[in-house]
PDB file of C-alpha atoms in Angstrom:
ATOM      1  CA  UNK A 165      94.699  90.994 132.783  1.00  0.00           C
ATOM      2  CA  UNK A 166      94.379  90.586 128.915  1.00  0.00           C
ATOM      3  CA  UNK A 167      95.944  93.822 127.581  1.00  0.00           C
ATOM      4  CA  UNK A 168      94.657  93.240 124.208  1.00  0.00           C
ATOM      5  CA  UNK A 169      91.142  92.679 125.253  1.00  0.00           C
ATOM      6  CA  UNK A 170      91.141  96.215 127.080  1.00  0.00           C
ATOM      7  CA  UNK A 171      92.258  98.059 124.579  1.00  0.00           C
ATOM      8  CA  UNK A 172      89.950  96.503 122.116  1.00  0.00           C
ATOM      9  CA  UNK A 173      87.167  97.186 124.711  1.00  0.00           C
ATOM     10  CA  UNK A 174      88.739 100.776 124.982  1.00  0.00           C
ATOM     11  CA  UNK A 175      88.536 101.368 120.905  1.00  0.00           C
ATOM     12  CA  UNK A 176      84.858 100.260 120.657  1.00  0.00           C
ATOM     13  CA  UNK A 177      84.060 102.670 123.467  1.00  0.00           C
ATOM     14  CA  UNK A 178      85.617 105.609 121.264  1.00  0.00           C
ATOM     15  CA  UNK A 179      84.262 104.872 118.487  1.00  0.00           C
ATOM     16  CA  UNK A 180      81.250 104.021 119.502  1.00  0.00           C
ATOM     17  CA  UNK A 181      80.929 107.134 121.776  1.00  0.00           C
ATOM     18  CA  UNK A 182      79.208 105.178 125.102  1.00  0.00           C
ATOM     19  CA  UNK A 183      79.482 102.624 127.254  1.00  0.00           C
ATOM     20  CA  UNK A 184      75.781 101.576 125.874  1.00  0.00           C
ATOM     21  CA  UNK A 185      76.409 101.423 122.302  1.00  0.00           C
ATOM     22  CA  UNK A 186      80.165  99.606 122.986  1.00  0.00           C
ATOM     23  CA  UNK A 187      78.552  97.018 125.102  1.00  0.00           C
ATOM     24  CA  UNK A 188      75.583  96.666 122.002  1.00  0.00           C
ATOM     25  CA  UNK A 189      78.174  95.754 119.847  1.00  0.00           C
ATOM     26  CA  UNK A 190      80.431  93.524 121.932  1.00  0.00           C
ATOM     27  CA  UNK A 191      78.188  91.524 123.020  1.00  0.00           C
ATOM     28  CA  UNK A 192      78.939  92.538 126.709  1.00  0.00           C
ATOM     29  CA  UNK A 193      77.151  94.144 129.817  1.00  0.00           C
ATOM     30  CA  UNK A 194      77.393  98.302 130.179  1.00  0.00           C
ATOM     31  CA  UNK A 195      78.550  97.522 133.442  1.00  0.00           C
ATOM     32  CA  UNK A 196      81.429  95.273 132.071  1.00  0.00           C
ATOM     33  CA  UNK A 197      82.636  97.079 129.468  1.00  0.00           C
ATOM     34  CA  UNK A 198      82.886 100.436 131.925  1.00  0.00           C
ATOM     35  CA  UNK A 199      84.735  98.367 134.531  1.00  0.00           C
ATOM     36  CA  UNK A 200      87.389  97.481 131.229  1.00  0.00           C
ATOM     37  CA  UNK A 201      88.051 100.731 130.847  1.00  0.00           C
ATOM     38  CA  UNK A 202      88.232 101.460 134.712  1.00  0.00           C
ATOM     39  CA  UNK A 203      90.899  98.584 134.815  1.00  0.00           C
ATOM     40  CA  UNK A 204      93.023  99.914 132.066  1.00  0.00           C
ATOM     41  CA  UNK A 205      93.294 103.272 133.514  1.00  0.00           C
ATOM     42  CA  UNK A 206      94.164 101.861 136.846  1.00  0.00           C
ATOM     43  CA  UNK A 207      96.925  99.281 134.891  1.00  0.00           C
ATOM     44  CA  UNK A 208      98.175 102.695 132.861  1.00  0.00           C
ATOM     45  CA  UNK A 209      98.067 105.170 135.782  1.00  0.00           C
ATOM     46  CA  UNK A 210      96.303 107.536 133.445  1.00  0.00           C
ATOM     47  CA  UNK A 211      92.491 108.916 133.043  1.00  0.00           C
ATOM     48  CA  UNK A 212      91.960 107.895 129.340  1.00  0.00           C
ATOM     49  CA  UNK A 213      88.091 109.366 129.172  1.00  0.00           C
ATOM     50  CA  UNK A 214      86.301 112.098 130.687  1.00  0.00           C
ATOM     51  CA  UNK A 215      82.510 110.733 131.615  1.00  0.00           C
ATOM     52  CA  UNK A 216      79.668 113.348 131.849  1.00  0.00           C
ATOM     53  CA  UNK A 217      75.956 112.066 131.741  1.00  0.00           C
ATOM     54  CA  UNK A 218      75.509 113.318 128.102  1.00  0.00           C
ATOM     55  CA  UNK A 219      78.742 112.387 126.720  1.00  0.00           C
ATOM     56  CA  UNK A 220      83.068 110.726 126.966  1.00  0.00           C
ATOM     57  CA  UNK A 221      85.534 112.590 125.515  1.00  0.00           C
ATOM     58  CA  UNK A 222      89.187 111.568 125.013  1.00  0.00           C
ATOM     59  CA  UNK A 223      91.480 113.131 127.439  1.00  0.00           C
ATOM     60  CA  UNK A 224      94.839 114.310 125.766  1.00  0.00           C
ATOM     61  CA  UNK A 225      96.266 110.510 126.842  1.00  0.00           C
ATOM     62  CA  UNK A 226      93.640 108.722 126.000  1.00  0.00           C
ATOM     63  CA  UNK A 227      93.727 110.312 122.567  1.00  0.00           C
ATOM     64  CA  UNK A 228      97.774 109.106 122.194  1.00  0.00           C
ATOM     65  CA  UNK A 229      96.783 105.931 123.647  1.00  0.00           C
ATOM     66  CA  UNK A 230      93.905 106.009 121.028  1.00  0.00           C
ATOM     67  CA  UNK A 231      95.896 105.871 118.195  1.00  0.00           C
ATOM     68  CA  UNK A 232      98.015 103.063 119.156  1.00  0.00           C
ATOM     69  CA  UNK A 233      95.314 100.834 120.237  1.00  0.00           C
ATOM     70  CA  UNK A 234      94.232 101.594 116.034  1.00  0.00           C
ATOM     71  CA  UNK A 235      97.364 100.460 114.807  1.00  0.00           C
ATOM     72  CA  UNK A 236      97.395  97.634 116.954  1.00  0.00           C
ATOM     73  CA  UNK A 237      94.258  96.190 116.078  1.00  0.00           C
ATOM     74  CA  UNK A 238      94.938  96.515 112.571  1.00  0.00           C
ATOM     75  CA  UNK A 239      98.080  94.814 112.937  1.00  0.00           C
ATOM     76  CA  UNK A 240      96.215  92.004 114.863  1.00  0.00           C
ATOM     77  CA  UNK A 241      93.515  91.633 111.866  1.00  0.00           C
ATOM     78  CA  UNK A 242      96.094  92.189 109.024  1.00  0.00           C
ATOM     79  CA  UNK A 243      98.139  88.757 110.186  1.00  0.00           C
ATOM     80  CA  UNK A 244      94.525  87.051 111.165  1.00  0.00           C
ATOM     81  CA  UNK A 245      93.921  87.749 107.245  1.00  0.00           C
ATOM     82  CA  UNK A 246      97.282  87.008 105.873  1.00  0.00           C
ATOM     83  CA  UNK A 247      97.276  83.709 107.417  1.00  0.00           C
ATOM     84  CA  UNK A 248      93.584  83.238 106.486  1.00  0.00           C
ATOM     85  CA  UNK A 249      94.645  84.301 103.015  1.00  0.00           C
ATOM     86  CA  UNK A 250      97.443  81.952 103.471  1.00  0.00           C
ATOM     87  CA  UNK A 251      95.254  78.739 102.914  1.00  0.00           C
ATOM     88  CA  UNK A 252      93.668  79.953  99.506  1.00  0.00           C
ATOM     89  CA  UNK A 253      94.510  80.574  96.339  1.00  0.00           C
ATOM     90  CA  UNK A 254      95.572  84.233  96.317  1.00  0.00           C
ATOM     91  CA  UNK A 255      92.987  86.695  94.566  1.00  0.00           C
ATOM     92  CA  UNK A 256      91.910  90.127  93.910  1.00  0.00           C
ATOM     93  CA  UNK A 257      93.272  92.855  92.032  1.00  0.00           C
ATOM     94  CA  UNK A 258      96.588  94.366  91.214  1.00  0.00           C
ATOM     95  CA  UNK A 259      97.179  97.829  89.417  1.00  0.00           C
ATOM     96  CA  UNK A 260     100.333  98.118  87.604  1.00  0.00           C
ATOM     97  CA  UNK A 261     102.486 100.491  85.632  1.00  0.00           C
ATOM     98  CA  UNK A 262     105.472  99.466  83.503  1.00  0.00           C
ATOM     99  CA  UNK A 263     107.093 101.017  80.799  1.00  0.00           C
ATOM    100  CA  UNK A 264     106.213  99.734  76.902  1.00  0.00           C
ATOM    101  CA  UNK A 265     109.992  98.895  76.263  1.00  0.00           C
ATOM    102  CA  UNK A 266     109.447  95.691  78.926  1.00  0.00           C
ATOM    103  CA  UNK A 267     106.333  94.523  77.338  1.00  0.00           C
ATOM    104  CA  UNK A 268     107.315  94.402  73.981  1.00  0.00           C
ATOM    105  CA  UNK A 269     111.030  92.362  75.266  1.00  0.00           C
ATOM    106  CA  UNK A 270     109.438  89.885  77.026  1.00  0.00           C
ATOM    107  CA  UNK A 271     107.916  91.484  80.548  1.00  0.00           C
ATOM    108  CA  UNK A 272     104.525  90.866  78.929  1.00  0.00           C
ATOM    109  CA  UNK A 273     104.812  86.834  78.278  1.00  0.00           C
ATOM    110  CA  UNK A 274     106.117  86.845  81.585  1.00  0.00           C
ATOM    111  CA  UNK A 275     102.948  88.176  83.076  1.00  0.00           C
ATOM    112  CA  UNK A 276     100.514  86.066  81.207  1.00  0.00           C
ATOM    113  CA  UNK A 277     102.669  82.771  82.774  1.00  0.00           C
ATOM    114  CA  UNK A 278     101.824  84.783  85.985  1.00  0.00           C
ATOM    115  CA  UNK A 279      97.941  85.154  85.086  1.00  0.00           C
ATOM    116  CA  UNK A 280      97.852  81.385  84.008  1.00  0.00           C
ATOM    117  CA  UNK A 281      99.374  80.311  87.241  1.00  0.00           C
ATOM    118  CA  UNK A 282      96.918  82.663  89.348  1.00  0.00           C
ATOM    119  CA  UNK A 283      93.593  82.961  87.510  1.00  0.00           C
ATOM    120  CA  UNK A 284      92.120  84.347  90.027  1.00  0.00           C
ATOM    121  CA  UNK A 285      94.126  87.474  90.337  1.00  0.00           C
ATOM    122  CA  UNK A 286      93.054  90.496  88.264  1.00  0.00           C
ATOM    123  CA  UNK A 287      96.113  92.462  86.559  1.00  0.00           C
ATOM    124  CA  UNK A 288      95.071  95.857  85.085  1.00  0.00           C
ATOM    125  CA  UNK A 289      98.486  96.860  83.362  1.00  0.00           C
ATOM    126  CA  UNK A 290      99.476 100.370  82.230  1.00  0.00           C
ATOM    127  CA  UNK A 291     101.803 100.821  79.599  1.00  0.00           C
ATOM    128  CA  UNK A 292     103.480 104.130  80.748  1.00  0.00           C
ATOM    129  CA  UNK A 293     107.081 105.121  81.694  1.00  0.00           C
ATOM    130  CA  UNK A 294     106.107 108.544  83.425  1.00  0.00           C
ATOM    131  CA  UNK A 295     106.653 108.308  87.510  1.00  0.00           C
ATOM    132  CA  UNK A 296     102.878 108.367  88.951  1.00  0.00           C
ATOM    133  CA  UNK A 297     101.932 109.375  92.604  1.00  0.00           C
ATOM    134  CA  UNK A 298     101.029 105.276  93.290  1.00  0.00           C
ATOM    135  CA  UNK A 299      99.076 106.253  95.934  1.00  0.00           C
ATOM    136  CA  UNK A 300      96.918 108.891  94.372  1.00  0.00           C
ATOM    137  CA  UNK A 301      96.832 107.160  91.053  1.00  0.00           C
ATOM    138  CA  UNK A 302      95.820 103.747  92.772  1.00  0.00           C
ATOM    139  CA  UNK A 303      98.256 102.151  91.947  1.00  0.00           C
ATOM    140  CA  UNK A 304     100.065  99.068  93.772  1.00  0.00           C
ATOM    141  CA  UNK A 305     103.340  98.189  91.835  1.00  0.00           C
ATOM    142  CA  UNK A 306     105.043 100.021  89.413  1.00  0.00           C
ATOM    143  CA  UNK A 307     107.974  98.465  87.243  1.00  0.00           C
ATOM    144  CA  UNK A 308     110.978 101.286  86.722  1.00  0.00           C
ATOM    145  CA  UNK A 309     113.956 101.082  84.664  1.00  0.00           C
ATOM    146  CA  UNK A 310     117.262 103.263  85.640  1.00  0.00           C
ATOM    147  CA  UNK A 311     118.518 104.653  89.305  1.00  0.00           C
ATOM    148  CA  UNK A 312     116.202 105.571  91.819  1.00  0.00           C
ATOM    149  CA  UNK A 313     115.183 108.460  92.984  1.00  0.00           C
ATOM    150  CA  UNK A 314     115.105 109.480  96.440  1.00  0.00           C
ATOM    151  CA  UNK A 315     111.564 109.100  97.039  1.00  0.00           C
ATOM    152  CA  UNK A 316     109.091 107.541 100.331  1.00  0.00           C
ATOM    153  CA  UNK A 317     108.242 104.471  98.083  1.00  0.00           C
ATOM    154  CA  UNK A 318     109.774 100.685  98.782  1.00  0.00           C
ATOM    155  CA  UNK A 319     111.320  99.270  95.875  1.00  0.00           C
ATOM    156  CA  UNK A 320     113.163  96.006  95.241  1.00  0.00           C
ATOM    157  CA  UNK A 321     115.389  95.210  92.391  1.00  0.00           C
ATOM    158  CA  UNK A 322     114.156  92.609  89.992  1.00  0.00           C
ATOM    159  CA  UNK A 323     117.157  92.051  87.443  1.00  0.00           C
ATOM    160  CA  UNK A 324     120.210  94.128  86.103  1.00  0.00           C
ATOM    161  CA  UNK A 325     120.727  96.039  82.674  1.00  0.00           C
ATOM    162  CA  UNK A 326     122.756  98.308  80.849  1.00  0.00           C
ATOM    163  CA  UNK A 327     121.603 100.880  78.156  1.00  0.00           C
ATOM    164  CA  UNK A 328     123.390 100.447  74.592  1.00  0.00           C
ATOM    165  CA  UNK A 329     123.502 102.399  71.774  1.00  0.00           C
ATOM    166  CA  UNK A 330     122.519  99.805  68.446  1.00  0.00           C
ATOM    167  CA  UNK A 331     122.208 100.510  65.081  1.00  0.00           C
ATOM    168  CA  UNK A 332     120.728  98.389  61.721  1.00  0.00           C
ATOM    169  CA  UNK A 333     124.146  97.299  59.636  1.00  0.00           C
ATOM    170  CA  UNK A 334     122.541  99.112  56.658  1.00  0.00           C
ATOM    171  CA  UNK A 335     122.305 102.065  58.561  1.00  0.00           C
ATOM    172  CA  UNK A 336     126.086 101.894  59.632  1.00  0.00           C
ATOM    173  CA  UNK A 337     127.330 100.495  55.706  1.00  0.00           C
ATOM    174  CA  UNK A 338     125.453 103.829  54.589  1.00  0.00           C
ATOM    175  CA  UNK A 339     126.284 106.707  57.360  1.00  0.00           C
ATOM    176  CA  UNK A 340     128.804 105.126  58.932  1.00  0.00           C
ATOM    177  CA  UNK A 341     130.266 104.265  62.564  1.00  0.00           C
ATOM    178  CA  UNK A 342     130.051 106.481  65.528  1.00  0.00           C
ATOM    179  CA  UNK A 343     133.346 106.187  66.911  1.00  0.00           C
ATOM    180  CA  UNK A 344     132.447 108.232  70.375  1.00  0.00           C
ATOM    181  CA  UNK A 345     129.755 109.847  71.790  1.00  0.00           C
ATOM    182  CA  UNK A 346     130.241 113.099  70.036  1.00  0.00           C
ATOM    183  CA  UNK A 347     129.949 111.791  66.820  1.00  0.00           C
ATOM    184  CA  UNK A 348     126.207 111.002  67.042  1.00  0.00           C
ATOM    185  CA  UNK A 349     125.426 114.589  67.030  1.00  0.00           C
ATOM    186  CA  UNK A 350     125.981 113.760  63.305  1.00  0.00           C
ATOM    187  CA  UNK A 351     123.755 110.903  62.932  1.00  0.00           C
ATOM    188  CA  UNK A 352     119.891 111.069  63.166  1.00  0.00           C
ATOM    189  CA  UNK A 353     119.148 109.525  66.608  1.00  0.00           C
ATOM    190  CA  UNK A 354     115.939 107.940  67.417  1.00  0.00           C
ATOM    191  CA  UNK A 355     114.365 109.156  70.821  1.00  0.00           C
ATOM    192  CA  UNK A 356     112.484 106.839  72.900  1.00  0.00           C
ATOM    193  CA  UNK A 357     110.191 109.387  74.458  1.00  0.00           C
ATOM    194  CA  UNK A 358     108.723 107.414  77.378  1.00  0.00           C
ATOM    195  CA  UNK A 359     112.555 107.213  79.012  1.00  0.00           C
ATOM    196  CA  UNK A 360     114.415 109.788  81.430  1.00  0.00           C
ATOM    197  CA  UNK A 361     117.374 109.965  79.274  1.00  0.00           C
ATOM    198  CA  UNK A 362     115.530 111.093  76.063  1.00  0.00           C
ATOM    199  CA  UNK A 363     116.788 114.565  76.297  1.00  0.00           C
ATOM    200  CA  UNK A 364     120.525 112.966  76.514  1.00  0.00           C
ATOM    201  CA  UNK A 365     122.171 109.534  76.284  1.00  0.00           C
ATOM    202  CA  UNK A 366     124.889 109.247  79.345  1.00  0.00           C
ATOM    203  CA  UNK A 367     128.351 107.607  78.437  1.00  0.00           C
ATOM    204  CA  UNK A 368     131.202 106.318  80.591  1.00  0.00           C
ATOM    205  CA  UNK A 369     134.447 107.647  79.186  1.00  0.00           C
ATOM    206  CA  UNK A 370     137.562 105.928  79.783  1.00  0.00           C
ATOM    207  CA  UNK A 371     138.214 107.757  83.061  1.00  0.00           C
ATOM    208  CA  UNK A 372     135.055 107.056  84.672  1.00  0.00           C
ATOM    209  CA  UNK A 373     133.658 109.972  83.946  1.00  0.00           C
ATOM    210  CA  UNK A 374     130.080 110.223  82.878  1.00  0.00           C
ATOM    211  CA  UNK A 375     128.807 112.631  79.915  1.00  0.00           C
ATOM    212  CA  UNK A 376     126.195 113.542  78.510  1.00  0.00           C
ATOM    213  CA  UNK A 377     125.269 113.731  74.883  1.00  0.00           C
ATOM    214  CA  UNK A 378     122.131 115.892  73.886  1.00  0.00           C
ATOM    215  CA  UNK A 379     121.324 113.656  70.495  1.00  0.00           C
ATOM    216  CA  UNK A 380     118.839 114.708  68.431  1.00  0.00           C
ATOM    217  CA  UNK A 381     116.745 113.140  65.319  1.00  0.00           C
ATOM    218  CA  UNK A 382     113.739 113.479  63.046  1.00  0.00           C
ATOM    219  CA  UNK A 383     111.506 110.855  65.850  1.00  0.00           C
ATOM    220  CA  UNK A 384     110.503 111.091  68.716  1.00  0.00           C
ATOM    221  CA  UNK A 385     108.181 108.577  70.385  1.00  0.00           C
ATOM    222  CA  UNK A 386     106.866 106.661  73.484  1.00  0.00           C
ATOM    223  CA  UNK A 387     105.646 103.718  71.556  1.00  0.00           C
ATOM    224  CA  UNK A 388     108.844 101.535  71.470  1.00  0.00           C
ATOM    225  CA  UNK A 389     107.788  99.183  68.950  1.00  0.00           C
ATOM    226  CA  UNK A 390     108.186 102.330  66.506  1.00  0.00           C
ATOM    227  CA  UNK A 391     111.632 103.173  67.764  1.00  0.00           C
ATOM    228  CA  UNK A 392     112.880  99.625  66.963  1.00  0.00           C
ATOM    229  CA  UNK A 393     110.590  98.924  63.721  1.00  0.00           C
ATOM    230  CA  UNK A 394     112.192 102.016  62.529  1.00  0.00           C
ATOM    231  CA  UNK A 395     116.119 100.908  63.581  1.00  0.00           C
ATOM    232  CA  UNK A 396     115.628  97.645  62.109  1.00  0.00           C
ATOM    233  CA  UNK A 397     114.633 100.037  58.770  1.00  0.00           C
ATOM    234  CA  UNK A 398     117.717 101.890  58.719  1.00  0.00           C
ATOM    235  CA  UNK A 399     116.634 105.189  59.503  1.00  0.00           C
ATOM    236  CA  UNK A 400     118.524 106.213  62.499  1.00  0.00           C
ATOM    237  CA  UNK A 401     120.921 104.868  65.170  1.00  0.00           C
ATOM    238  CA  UNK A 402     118.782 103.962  68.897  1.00  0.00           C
ATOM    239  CA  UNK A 403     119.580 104.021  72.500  1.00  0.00           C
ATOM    240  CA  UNK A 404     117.740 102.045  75.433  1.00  0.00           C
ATOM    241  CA  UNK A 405     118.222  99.104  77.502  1.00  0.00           C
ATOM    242  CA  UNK A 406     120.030  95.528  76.662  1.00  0.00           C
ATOM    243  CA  UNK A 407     117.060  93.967  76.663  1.00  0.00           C
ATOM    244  CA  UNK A 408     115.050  95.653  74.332  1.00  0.00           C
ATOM    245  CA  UNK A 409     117.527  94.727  71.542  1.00  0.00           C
ATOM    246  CA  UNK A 410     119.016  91.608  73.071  1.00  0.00           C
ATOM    247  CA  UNK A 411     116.666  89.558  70.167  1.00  0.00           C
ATOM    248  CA  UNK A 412     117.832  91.674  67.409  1.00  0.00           C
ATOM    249  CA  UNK A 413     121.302  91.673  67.789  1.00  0.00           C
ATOM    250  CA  UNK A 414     121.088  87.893  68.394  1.00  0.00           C
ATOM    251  CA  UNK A 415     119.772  87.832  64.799  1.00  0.00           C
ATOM    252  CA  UNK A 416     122.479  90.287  63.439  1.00  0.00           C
ATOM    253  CA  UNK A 417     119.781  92.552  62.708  1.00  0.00           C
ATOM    254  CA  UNK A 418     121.140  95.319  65.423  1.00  0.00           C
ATOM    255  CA  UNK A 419     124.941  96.031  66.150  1.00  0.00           C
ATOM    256  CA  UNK A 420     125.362  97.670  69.264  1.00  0.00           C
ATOM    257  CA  UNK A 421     128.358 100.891  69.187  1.00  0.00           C
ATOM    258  CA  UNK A 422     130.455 102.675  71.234  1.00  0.00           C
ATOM    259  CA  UNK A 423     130.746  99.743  73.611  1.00  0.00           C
ATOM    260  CA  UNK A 424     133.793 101.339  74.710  1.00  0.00           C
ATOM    261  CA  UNK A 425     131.371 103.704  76.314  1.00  0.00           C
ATOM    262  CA  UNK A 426     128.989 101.885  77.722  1.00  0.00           C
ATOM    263  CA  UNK A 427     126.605 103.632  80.112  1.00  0.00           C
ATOM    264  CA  UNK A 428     127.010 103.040  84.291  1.00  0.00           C
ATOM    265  CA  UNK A 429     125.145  99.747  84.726  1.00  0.00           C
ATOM    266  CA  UNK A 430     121.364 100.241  86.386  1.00  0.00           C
ATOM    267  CA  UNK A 431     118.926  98.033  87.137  1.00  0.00           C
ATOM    268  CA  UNK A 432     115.055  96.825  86.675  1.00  0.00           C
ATOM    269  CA  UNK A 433     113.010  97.644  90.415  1.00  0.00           C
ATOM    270  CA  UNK A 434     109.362  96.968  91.311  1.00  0.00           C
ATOM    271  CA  UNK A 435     108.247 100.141  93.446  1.00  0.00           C
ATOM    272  CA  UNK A 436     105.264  99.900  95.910  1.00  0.00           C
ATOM    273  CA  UNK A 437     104.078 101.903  98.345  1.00  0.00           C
ATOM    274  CA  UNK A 438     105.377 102.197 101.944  1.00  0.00           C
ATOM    275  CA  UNK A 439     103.021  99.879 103.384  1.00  0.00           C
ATOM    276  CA  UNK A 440     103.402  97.238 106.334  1.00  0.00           C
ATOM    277  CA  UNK A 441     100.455  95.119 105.211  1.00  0.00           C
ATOM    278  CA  UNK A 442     101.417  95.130 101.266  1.00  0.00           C
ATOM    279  CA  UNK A 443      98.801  92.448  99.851  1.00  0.00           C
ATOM    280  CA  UNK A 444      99.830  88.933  99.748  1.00  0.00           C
ATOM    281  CA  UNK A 445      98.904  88.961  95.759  1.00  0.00           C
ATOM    282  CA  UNK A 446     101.299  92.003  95.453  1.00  0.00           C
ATOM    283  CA  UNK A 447     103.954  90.408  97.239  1.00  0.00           C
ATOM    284  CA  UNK A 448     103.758  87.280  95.195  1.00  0.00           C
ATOM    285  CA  UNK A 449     103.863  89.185  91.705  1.00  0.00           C
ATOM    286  CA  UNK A 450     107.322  90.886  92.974  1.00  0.00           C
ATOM    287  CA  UNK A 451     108.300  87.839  94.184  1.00  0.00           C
ATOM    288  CA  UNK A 452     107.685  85.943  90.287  1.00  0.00           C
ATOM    289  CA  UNK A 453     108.977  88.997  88.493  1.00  0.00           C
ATOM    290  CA  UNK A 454     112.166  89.136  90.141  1.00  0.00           C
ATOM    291  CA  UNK A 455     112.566  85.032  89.662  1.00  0.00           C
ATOM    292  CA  UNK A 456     111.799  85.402  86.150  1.00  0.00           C
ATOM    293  CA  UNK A 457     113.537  88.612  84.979  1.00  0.00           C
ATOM    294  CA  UNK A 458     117.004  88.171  86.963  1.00  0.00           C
ATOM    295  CA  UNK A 459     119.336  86.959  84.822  1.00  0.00           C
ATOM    296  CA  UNK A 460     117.102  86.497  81.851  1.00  0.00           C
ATOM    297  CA  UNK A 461     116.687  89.949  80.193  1.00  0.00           C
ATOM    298  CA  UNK A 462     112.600  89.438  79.941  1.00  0.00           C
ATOM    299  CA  UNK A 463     113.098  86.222  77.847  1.00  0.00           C
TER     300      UNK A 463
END
């Protein structure tokens, strides 16, 4: 007895709603198909549909049984397509959000290597820090910087960072050095308004302990290339992650401060949805990202 074949059988003649129509589309005799679903009963010990010359309904085990026949067969064509899929070049397309601070340090070369390796995926990427419903919003993959919230999404870490406090040297020569946290409540503080700590930069005092400092400043904006443009122009003192600055300090054209107080380590995760059969051109974006951003800082 083929299991899988009777509960296929058994599916068509749900949704199908006879014996007629389920036979139509299988390909089968009426008589056939209603022996099936005779045999499955018998094999389960259960009556799975109640026949009446106008009509089947589910009985209450034949509507549990139902369901799992539906996830079943789904699992059965998911792998036939994955391995299909498996053969060709993958393709289709993937809806992303990210925030604007990884574009602009590197995340966005990184993804056009990824288009020129797989032309035929589609990437429509949007440029927004704010934590979207993926499912509602359509989206499949969103890039997050910080700890995780509890939430019923998968996620997978892609690379480590820390958040640093940086200022231009002409900035420091003129206003001075910050020598802890508290002292930037002195200092005009650029806010990078697309972030979760924009309403307070978190420090690691020497105990462990982590505080908060509620900074404030004549800008506030979610386009990072502002925030840094206007750093690099010595009109405030910035806070954000490594990465973002990595270049500039390189150059000498950022100093980082209060390293003594660096901010708990975090991390770089992709989040998708909670989804068995995540799309083979979903998994192999996750996949590149976190081969290319791990130890590299988006260069």
């Amino acid at each position: 007895m083929n299991i899988l074949m009777l509960m296929e059988t058994f599916s068509v003649v749900v949704e199908t709603g006879s014996f007629t129509a389920a036979a139509e589309k299988l390909g089968l005799s009426k008589s056939f198909v209603s022996k099936q679903v005779s045999l499955l009963e018998q094999d389960l010990g259960a009556r799975l549909l109640y026949r009446t010359t106008r009509k089947l309904s589910l009985s209450e085990e034949g509507s549990q049984f139902y369901n799992h026949c539906q996830l079943i067969m789904q699992e059965a064509e998911s792998a036939r397509a994955e391995l299909l899929d498996s053969h060709s070049s993958p393709k289709g397309k993937i809806r992303m959000t990210l925030p604007q601070s990884l574009i602009i340090s590197g995340l966005g070369v990184i993804l056009i290597r990824f288009q020129q390796r797989y032309p035929d995926i589609e990437l429509e990427v949007i440029a927004s820090g704010r934590v979207e419903d993926l499912v509602e919003s359509g989206i499949d993959i969103a890039i997050r910087v910080g700890q995780l919230e509890d939430s019923s999404l998968m996620s997978k870490r892609l690379a480590d960072c820390r958040f640093q406090v940086v200022a231009a040297p002409q900035y420091i020569e003129r206003f001075g050095e910050p020598a802890q946290p508290a002292d930037l409540l002195n200092h005009n503080c650029l806010i990078y308004g697309d972030s979760k700590v924009n309403k307070g930069w978190p420090f690691r005092s020497f105990s462990g302990e982590v505080l908060t400092v509620k900074t404030k400043g004549n800008l506030i904006s979610n386009d990072g290339h502002l925030i840094v443009e206007s750093m690099l122009n010595s009109l405030g003192i910035g806070f954000g992650p490594d990465f973002l600055f990595a270049r500039y300090v390189a150059e000498g054209k950022l100093k980082p401060l209060l390293e003594e107080y660096s901010s708990p380590p975090t991390m770089i995760s992709a989040l998708y949805p909670m989804n068995r059969n995540l799309p083979r051109r979903v998994r192999i974006l996750i996949d590149y990202l976190a081969d290319h951003l791990d130890g590299s800082n988006g260069e």
